[in-house]
PDB file of C-alpha atoms in Angstrom:
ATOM      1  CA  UNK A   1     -41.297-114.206  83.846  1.00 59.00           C
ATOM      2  CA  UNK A   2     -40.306-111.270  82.148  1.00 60.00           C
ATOM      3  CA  UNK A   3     -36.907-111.467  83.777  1.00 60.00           C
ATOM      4  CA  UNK A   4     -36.547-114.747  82.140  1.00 58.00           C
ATOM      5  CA  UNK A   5     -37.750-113.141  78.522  1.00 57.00           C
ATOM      6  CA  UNK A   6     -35.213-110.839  78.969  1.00 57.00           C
ATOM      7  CA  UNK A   7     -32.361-113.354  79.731  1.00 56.00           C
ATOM      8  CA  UNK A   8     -33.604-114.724  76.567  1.00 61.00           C
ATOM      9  CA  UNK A   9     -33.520-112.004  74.560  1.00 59.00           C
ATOM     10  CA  UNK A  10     -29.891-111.461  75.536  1.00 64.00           C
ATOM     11  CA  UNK A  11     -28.969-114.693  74.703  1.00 65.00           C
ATOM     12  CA  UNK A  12     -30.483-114.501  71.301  1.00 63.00           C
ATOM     13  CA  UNK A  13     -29.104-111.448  70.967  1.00 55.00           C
ATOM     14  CA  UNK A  14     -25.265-112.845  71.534  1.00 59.00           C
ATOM     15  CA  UNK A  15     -25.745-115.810  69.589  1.00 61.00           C
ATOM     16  CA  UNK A  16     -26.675-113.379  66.569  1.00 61.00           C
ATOM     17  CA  UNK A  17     -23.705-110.798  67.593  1.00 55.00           C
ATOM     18  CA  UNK A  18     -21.748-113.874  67.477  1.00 53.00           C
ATOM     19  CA  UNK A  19     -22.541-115.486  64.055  1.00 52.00           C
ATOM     20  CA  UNK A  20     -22.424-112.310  62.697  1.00 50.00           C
ATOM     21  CA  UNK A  21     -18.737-111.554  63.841  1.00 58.00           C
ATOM     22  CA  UNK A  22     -17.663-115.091  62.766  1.00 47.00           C
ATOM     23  CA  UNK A  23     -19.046-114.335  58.930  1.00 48.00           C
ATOM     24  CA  UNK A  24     -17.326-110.933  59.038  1.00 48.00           C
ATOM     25  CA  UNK A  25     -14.195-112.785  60.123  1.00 48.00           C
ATOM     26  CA  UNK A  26     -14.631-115.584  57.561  1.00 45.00           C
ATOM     27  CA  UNK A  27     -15.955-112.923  54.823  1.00 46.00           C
ATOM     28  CA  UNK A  28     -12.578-110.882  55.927  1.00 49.00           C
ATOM     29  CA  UNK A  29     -10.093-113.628  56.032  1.00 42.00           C
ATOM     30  CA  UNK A  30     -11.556-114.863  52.046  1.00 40.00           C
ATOM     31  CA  UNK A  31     -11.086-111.233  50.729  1.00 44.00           C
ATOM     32  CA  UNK A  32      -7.677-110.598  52.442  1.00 40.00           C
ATOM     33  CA  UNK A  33      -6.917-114.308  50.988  1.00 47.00           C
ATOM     34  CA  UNK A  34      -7.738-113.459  47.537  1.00 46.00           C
ATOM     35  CA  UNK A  35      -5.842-110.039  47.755  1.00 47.00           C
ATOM     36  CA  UNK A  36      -2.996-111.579  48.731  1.00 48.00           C
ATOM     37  CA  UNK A  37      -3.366-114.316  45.945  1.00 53.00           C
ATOM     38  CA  UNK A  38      -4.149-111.757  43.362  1.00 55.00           C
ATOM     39  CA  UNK A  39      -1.237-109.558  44.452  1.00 53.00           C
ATOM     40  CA  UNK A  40       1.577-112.655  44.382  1.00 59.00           C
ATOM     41  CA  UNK A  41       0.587-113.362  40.515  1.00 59.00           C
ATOM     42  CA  UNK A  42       0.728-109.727  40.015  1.00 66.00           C
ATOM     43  CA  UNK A  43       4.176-109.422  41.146  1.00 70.00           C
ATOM     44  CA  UNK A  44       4.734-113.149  39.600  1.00 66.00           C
ATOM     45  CA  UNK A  45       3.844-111.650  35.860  1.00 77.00           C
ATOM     46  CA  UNK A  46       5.524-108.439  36.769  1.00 74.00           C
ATOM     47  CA  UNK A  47       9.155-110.038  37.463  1.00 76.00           C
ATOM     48  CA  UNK A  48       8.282-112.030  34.217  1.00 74.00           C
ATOM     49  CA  UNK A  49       7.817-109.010  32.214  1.00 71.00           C
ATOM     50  CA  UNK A  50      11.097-107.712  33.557  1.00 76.00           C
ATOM     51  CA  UNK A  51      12.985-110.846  32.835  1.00 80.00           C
ATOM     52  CA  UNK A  52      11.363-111.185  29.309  1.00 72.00           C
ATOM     53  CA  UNK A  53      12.799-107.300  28.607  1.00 74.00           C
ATOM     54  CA  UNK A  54      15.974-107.218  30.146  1.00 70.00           C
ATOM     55  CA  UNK A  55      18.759-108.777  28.009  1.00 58.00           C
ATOM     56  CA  UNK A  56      16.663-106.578  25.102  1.00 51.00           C
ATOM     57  CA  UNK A  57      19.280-103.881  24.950  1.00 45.00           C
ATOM     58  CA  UNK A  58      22.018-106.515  24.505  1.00 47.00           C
ATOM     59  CA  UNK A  59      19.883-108.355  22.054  1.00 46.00           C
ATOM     60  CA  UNK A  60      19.500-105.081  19.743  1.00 48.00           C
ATOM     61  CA  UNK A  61      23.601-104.048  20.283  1.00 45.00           C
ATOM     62  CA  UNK A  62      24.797-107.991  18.928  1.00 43.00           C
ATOM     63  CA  UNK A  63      22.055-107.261  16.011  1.00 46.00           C
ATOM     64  CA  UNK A  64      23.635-104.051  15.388  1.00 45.00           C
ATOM     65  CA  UNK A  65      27.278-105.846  15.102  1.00 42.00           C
ATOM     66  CA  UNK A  66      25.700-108.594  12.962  1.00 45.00           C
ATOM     67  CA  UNK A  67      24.481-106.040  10.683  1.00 48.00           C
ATOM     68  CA  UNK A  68      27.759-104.141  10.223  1.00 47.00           C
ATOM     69  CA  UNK A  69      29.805-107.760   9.989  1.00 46.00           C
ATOM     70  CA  UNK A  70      27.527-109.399   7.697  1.00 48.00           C
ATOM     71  CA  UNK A  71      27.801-105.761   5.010  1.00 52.00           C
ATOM     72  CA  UNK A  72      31.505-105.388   5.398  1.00 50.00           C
ATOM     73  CA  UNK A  73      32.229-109.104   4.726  1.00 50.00           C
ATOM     74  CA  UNK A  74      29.528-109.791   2.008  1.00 48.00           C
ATOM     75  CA  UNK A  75      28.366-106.741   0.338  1.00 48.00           C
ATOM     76  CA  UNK A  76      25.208-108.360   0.128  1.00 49.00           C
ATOM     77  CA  UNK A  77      21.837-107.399   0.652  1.00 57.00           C
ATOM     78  CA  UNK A  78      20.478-109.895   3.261  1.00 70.00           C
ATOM     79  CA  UNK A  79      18.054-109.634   5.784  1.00 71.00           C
ATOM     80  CA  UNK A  80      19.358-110.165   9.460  1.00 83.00           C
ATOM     81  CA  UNK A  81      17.704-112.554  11.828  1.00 88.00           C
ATOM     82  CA  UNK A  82      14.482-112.257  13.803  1.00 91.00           C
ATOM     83  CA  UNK A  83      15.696-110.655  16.810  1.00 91.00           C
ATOM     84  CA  UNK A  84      12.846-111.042  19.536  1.00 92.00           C
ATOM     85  CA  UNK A  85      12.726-108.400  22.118  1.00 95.00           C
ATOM     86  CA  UNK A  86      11.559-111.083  24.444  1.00 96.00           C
ATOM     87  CA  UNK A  87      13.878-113.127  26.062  1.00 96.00           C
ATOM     88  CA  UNK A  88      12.344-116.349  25.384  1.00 97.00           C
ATOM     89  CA  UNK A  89      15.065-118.859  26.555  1.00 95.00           C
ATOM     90  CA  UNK A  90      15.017-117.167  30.186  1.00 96.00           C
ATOM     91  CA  UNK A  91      11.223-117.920  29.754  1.00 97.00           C
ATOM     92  CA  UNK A  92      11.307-120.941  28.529  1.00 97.00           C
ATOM     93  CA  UNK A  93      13.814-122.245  31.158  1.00 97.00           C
ATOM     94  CA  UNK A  94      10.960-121.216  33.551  1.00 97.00           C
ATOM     95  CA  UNK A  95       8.529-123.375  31.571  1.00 98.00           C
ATOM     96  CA  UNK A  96       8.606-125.050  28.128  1.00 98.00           C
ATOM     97  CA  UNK A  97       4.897-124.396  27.284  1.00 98.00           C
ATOM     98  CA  UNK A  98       5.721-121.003  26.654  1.00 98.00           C
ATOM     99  CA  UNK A  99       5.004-120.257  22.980  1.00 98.00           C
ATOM    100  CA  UNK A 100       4.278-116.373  22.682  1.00 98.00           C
ATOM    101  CA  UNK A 101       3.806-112.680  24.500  1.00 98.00           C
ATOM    102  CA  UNK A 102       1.057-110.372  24.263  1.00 98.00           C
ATOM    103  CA  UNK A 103       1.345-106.930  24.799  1.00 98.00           C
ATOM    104  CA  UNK A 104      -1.357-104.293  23.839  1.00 98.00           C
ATOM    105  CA  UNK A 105      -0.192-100.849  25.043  1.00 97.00           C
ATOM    106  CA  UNK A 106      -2.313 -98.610  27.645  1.00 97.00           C
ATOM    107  CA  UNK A 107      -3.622-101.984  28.980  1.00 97.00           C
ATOM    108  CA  UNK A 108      -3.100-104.144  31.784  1.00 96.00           C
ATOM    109  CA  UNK A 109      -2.645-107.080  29.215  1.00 97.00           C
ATOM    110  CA  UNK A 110       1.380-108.008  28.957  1.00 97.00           C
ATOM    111  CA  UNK A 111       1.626-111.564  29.540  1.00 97.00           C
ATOM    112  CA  UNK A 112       3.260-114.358  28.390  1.00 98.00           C
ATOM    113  CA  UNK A 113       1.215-117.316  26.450  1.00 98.00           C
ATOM    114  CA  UNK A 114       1.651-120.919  27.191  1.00 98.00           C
ATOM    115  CA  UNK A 115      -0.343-123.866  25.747  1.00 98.00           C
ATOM    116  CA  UNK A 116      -0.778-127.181  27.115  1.00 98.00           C
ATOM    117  CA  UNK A 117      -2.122-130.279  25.948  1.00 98.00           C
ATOM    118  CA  UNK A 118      -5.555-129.592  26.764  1.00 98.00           C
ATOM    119  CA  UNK A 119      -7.457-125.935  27.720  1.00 97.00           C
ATOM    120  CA  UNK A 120      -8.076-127.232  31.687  1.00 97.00           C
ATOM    121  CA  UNK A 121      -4.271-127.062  32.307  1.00 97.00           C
ATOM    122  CA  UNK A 122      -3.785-123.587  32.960  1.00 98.00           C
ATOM    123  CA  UNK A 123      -7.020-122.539  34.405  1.00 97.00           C
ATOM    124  CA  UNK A 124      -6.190-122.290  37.537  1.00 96.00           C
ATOM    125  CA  UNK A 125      -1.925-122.407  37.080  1.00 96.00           C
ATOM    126  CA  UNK A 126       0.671-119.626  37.118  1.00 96.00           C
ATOM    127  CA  UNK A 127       3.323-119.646  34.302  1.00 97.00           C
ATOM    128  CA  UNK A 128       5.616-120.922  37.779  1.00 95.00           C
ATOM    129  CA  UNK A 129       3.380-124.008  38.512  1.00 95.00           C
ATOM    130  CA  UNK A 130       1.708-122.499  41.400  1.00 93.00           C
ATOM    131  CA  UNK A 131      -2.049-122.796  41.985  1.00 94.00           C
ATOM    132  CA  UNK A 132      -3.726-119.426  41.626  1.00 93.00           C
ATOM    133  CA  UNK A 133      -6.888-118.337  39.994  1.00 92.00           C
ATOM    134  CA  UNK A 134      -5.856-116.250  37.718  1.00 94.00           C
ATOM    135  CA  UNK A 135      -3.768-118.546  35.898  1.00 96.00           C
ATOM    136  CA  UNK A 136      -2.174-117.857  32.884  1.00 97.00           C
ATOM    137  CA  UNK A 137      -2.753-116.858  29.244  1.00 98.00           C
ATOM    138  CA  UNK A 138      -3.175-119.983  26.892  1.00 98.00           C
ATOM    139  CA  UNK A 139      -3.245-120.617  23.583  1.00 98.00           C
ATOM    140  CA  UNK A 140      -5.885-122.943  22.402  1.00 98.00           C
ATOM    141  CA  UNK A 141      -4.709-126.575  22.531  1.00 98.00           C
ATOM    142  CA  UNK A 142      -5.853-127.416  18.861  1.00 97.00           C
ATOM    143  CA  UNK A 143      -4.349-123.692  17.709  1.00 98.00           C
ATOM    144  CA  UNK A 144      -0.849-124.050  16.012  1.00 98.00           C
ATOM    145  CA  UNK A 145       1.550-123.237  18.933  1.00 98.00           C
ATOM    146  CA  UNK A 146       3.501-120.800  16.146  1.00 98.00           C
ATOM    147  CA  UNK A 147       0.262-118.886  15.728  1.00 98.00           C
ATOM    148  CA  UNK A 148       0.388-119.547  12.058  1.00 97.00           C
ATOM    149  CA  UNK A 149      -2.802-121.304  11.755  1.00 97.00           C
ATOM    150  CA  UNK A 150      -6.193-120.250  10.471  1.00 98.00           C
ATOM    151  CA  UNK A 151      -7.826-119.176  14.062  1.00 98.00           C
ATOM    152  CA  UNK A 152      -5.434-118.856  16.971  1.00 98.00           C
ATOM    153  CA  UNK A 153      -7.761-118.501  20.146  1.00 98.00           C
ATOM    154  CA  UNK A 154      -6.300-117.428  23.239  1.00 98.00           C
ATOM    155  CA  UNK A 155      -7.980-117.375  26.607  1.00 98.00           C
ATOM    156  CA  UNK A 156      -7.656-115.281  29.613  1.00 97.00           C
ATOM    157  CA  UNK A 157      -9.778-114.539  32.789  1.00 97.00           C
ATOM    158  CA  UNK A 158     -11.794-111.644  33.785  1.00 95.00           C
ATOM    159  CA  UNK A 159     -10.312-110.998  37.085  1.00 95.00           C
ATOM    160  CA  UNK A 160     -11.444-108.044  39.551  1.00 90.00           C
ATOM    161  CA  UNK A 161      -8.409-106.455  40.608  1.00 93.00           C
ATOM    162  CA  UNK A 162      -8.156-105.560  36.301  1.00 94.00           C
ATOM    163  CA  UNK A 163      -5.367-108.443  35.487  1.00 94.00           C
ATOM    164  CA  UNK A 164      -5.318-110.523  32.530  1.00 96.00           C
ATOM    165  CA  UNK A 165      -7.973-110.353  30.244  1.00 97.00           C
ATOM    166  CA  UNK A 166      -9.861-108.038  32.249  1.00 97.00           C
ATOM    167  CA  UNK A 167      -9.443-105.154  29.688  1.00 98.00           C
ATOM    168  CA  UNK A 168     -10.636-107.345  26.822  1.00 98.00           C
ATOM    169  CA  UNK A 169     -13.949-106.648  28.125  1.00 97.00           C
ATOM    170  CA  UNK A 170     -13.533-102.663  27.548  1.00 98.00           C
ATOM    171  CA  UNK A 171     -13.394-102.920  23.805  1.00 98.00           C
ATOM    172  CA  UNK A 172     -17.278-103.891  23.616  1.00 98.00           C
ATOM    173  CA  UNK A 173     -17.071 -99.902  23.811  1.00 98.00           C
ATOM    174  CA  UNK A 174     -16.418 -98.611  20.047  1.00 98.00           C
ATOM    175  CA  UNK A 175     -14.422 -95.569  21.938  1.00 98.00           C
ATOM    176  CA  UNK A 176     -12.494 -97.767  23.463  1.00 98.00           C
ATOM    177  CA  UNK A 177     -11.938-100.266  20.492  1.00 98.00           C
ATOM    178  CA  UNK A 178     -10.938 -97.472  18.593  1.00 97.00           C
ATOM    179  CA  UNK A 179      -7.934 -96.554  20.731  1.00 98.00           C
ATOM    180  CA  UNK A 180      -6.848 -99.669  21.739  1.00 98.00           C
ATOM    181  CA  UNK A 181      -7.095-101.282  17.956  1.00 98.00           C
ATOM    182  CA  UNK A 182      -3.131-102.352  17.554  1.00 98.00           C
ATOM    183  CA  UNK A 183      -1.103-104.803  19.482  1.00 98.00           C
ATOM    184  CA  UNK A 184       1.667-107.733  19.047  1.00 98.00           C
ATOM    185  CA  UNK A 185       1.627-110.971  19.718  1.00 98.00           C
ATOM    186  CA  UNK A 186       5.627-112.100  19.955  1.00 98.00           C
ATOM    187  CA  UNK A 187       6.720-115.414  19.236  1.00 97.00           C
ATOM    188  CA  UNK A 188      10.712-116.610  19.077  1.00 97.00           C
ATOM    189  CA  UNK A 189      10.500-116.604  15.264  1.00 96.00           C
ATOM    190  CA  UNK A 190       8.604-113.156  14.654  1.00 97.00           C
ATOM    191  CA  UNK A 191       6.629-109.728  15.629  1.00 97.00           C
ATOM    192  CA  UNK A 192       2.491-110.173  14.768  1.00 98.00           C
ATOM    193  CA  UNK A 193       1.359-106.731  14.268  1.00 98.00           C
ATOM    194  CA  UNK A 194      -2.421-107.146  14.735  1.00 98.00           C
ATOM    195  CA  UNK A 195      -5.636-104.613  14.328  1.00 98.00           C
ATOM    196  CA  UNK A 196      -8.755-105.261  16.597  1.00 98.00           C
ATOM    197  CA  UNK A 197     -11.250-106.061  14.067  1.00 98.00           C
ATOM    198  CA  UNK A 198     -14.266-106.660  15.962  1.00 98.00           C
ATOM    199  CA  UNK A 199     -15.645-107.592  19.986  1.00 98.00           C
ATOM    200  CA  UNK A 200     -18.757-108.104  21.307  1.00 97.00           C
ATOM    201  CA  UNK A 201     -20.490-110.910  24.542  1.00 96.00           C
ATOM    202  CA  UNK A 202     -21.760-114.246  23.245  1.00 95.00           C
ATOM    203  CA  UNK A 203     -22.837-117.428  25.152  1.00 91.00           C
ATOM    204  CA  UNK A 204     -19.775-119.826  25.244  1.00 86.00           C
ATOM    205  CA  UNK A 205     -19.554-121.177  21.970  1.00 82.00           C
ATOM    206  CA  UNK A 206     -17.529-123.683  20.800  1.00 85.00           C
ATOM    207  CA  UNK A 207     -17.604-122.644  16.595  1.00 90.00           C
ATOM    208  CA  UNK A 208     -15.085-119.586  17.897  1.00 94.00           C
ATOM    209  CA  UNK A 209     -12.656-122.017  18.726  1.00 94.00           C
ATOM    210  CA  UNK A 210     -12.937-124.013  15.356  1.00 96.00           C
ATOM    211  CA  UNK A 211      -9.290-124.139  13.537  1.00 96.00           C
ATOM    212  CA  UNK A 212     -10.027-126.117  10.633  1.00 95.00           C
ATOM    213  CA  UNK A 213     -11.647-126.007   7.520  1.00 97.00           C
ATOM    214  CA  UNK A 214     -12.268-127.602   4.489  1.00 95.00           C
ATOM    215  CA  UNK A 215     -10.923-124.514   2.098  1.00 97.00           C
ATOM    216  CA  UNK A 216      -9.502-121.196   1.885  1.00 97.00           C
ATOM    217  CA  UNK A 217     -13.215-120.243   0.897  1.00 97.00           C
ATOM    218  CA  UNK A 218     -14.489-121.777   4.071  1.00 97.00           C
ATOM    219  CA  UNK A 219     -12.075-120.074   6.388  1.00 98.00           C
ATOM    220  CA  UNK A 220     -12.858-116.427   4.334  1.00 97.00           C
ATOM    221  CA  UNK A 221     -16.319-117.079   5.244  1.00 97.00           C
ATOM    222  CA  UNK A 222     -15.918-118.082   8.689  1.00 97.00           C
ATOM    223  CA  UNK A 223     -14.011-114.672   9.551  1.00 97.00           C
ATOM    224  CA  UNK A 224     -17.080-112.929   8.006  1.00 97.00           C
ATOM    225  CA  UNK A 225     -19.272-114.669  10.376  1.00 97.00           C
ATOM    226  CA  UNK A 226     -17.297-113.923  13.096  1.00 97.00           C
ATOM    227  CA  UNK A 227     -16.960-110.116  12.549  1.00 98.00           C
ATOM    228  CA  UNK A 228     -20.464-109.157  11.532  1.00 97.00           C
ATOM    229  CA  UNK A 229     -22.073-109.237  14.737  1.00 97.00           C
ATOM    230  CA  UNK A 230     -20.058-105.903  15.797  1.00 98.00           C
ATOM    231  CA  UNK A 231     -21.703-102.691  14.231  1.00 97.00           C
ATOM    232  CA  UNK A 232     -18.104-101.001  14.402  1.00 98.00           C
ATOM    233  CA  UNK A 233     -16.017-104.115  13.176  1.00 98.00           C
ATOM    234  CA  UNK A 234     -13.399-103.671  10.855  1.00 97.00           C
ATOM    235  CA  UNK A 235     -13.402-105.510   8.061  1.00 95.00           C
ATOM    236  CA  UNK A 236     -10.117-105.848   5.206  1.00 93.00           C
ATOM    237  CA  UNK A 237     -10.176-105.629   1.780  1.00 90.00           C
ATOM    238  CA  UNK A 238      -7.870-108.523   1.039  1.00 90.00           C
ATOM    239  CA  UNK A 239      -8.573-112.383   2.018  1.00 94.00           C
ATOM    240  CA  UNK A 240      -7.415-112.966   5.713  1.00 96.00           C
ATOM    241  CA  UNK A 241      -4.864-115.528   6.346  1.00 96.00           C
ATOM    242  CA  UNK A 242      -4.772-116.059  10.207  1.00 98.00           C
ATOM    243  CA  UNK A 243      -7.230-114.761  12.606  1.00 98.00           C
ATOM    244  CA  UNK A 244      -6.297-114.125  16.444  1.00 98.00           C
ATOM    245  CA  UNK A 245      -9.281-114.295  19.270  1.00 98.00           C
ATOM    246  CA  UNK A 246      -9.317-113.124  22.926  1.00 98.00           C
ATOM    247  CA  UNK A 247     -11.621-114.713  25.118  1.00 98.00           C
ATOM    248  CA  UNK A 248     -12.942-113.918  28.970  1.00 97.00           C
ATOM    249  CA  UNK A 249     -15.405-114.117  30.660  1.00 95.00           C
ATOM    250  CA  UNK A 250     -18.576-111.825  30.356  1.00 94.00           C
ATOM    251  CA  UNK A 251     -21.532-111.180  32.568  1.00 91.00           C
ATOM    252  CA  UNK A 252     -24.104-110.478  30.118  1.00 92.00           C
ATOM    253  CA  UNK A 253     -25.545-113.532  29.864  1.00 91.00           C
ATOM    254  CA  UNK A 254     -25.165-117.071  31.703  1.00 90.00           C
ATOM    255  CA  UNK A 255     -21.727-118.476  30.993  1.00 89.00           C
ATOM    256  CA  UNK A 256     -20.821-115.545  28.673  1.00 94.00           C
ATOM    257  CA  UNK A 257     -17.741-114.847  26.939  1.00 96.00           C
ATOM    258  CA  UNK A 258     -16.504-111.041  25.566  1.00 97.00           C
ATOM    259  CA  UNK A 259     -14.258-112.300  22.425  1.00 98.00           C
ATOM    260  CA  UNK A 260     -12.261-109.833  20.883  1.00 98.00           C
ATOM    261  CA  UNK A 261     -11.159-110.377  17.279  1.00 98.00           C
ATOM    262  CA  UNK A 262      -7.674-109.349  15.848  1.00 98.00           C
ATOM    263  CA  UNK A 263      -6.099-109.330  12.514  1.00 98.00           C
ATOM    264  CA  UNK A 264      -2.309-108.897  10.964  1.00 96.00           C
ATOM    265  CA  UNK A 265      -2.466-104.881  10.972  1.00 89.00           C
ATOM    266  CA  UNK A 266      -0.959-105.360   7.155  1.00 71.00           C
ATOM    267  CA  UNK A 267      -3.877-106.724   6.206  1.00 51.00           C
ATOM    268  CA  UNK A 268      -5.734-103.222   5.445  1.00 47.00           C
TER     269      UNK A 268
END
């Protein structure tokens, strides 16, 4: 009889042993499968960056001849065009939703921006089509795809290994906020020098994303509402004219966001 326990026991014992290798395997082969995932849209956005940079130099030289042409021809005081010193066309090329880059310095967050027809599009899609799930910086689908309009809300996810938006989350520290405050958003037409004017977690709601209003009033209003809830927001002395938010996800609460609030940096 107690031979038999025993045989038991061992059995028992084998069949646990061998569940528990088969969830360490599984467990192992989903981490290592999401490193590896992570890591190819890293190096995906990295090569972007460096295409997006590289014909920069060039760029500034032909501006630089432009200049000197355009004063020894026409003696005139004119204003030479918008160079960008992202190479959009290579971008675009890539893919035609691209519409912007963001780049705040001492981050992680250097990206390009796409938008789609709806905000579902690039969830879970690199700026090369692939299926990933980090996806890609958007621009909301009802934002102006200049980023001219009233609100321009861009989204971005909170991802582990401290890509894309993950450093949005670090300005709900005023420390933080304070040394991160100015970025640019690039577009082909222009530089948008922006100030962080305010972050802080909210449940996912949909008035951030609102883009139109009835009046100038309305809009001046909205901004106030939006800023207030952060005891270290910064708030302008003139009338704002286009705000810029960053959302990701936040942990606070159920389906939380961390939304970080910009404005033009001239606006002071």
């Amino acid at each position: 009889m107690e031979e038999k326990k025993a045989q038991s026991r061992d059995r028992r014992h084998k069949i646990i042993l061998a569940v528990l290798i088969a969830v360490a395997l599984v467990s192992g082969f989903w981490f290592f499968s999401e490193y590896l995932e992570n890591w190819k849209a890293q190096q995906e956005y990295e090569r972007l960056a460096q295409i997006a940079t590289e014909t920069a130099a060039t760029e500034e030289e032909s501006t630089t001849v432009l200049e000197e042409e355009t004063e020894e021809e026409t003696q005139r005081e004119t204003e030479p065009p918008y160079v960008s010193p992202i190479n959009f066309e290579e971008l675009a090329a890539i893919n035609p939703d691209i519409v912007g880059w963001i780049r705040i310095p001492d981050t992680n967050i250097d990206y390009p921006i796409v938008q789609a027809a709806d905000n579902d599009t690039y969830l879970h899609k690199s700026f090369e089509g692939e299926e990933t799930s980090a996806g890609t910086i958007f621009l909301d689908f009802e934002s102006q795809s200049d980023m001219r309009g009233y609100n321009s809300i861009l989204y971005g996810h909170h991802m582990k290994n401290g890509s894309m938006f993950k450093d949005v989350v670090k300005y709900k520290d005023e420390d933080y906020f304070k040394e991160h405050q100015y970025f640019e958003i690039y577009t082909p037409k222009e530089t948008i020098h922006l100030k962080a004017a305010a972050c802080y977690y909210i449940e996912n709601n949909p008035m951030v994303r609102k883009t139109r209003f009835r009046t100038y009033e309305s809009f001046q209003e909205f901004v106030r509402m939006m800023l207030e809830p952060c005891e270290y927001a910064w708030f302008p002395e003139e009338p704002v004219n286009n705000l810029y938010v960053l959302v990701t996800c936040s942990y606070e609460v159920n389906d939380g966001r961390t939304v970080l609030f910009a404005l033009e940096a001239g606006e002071e």
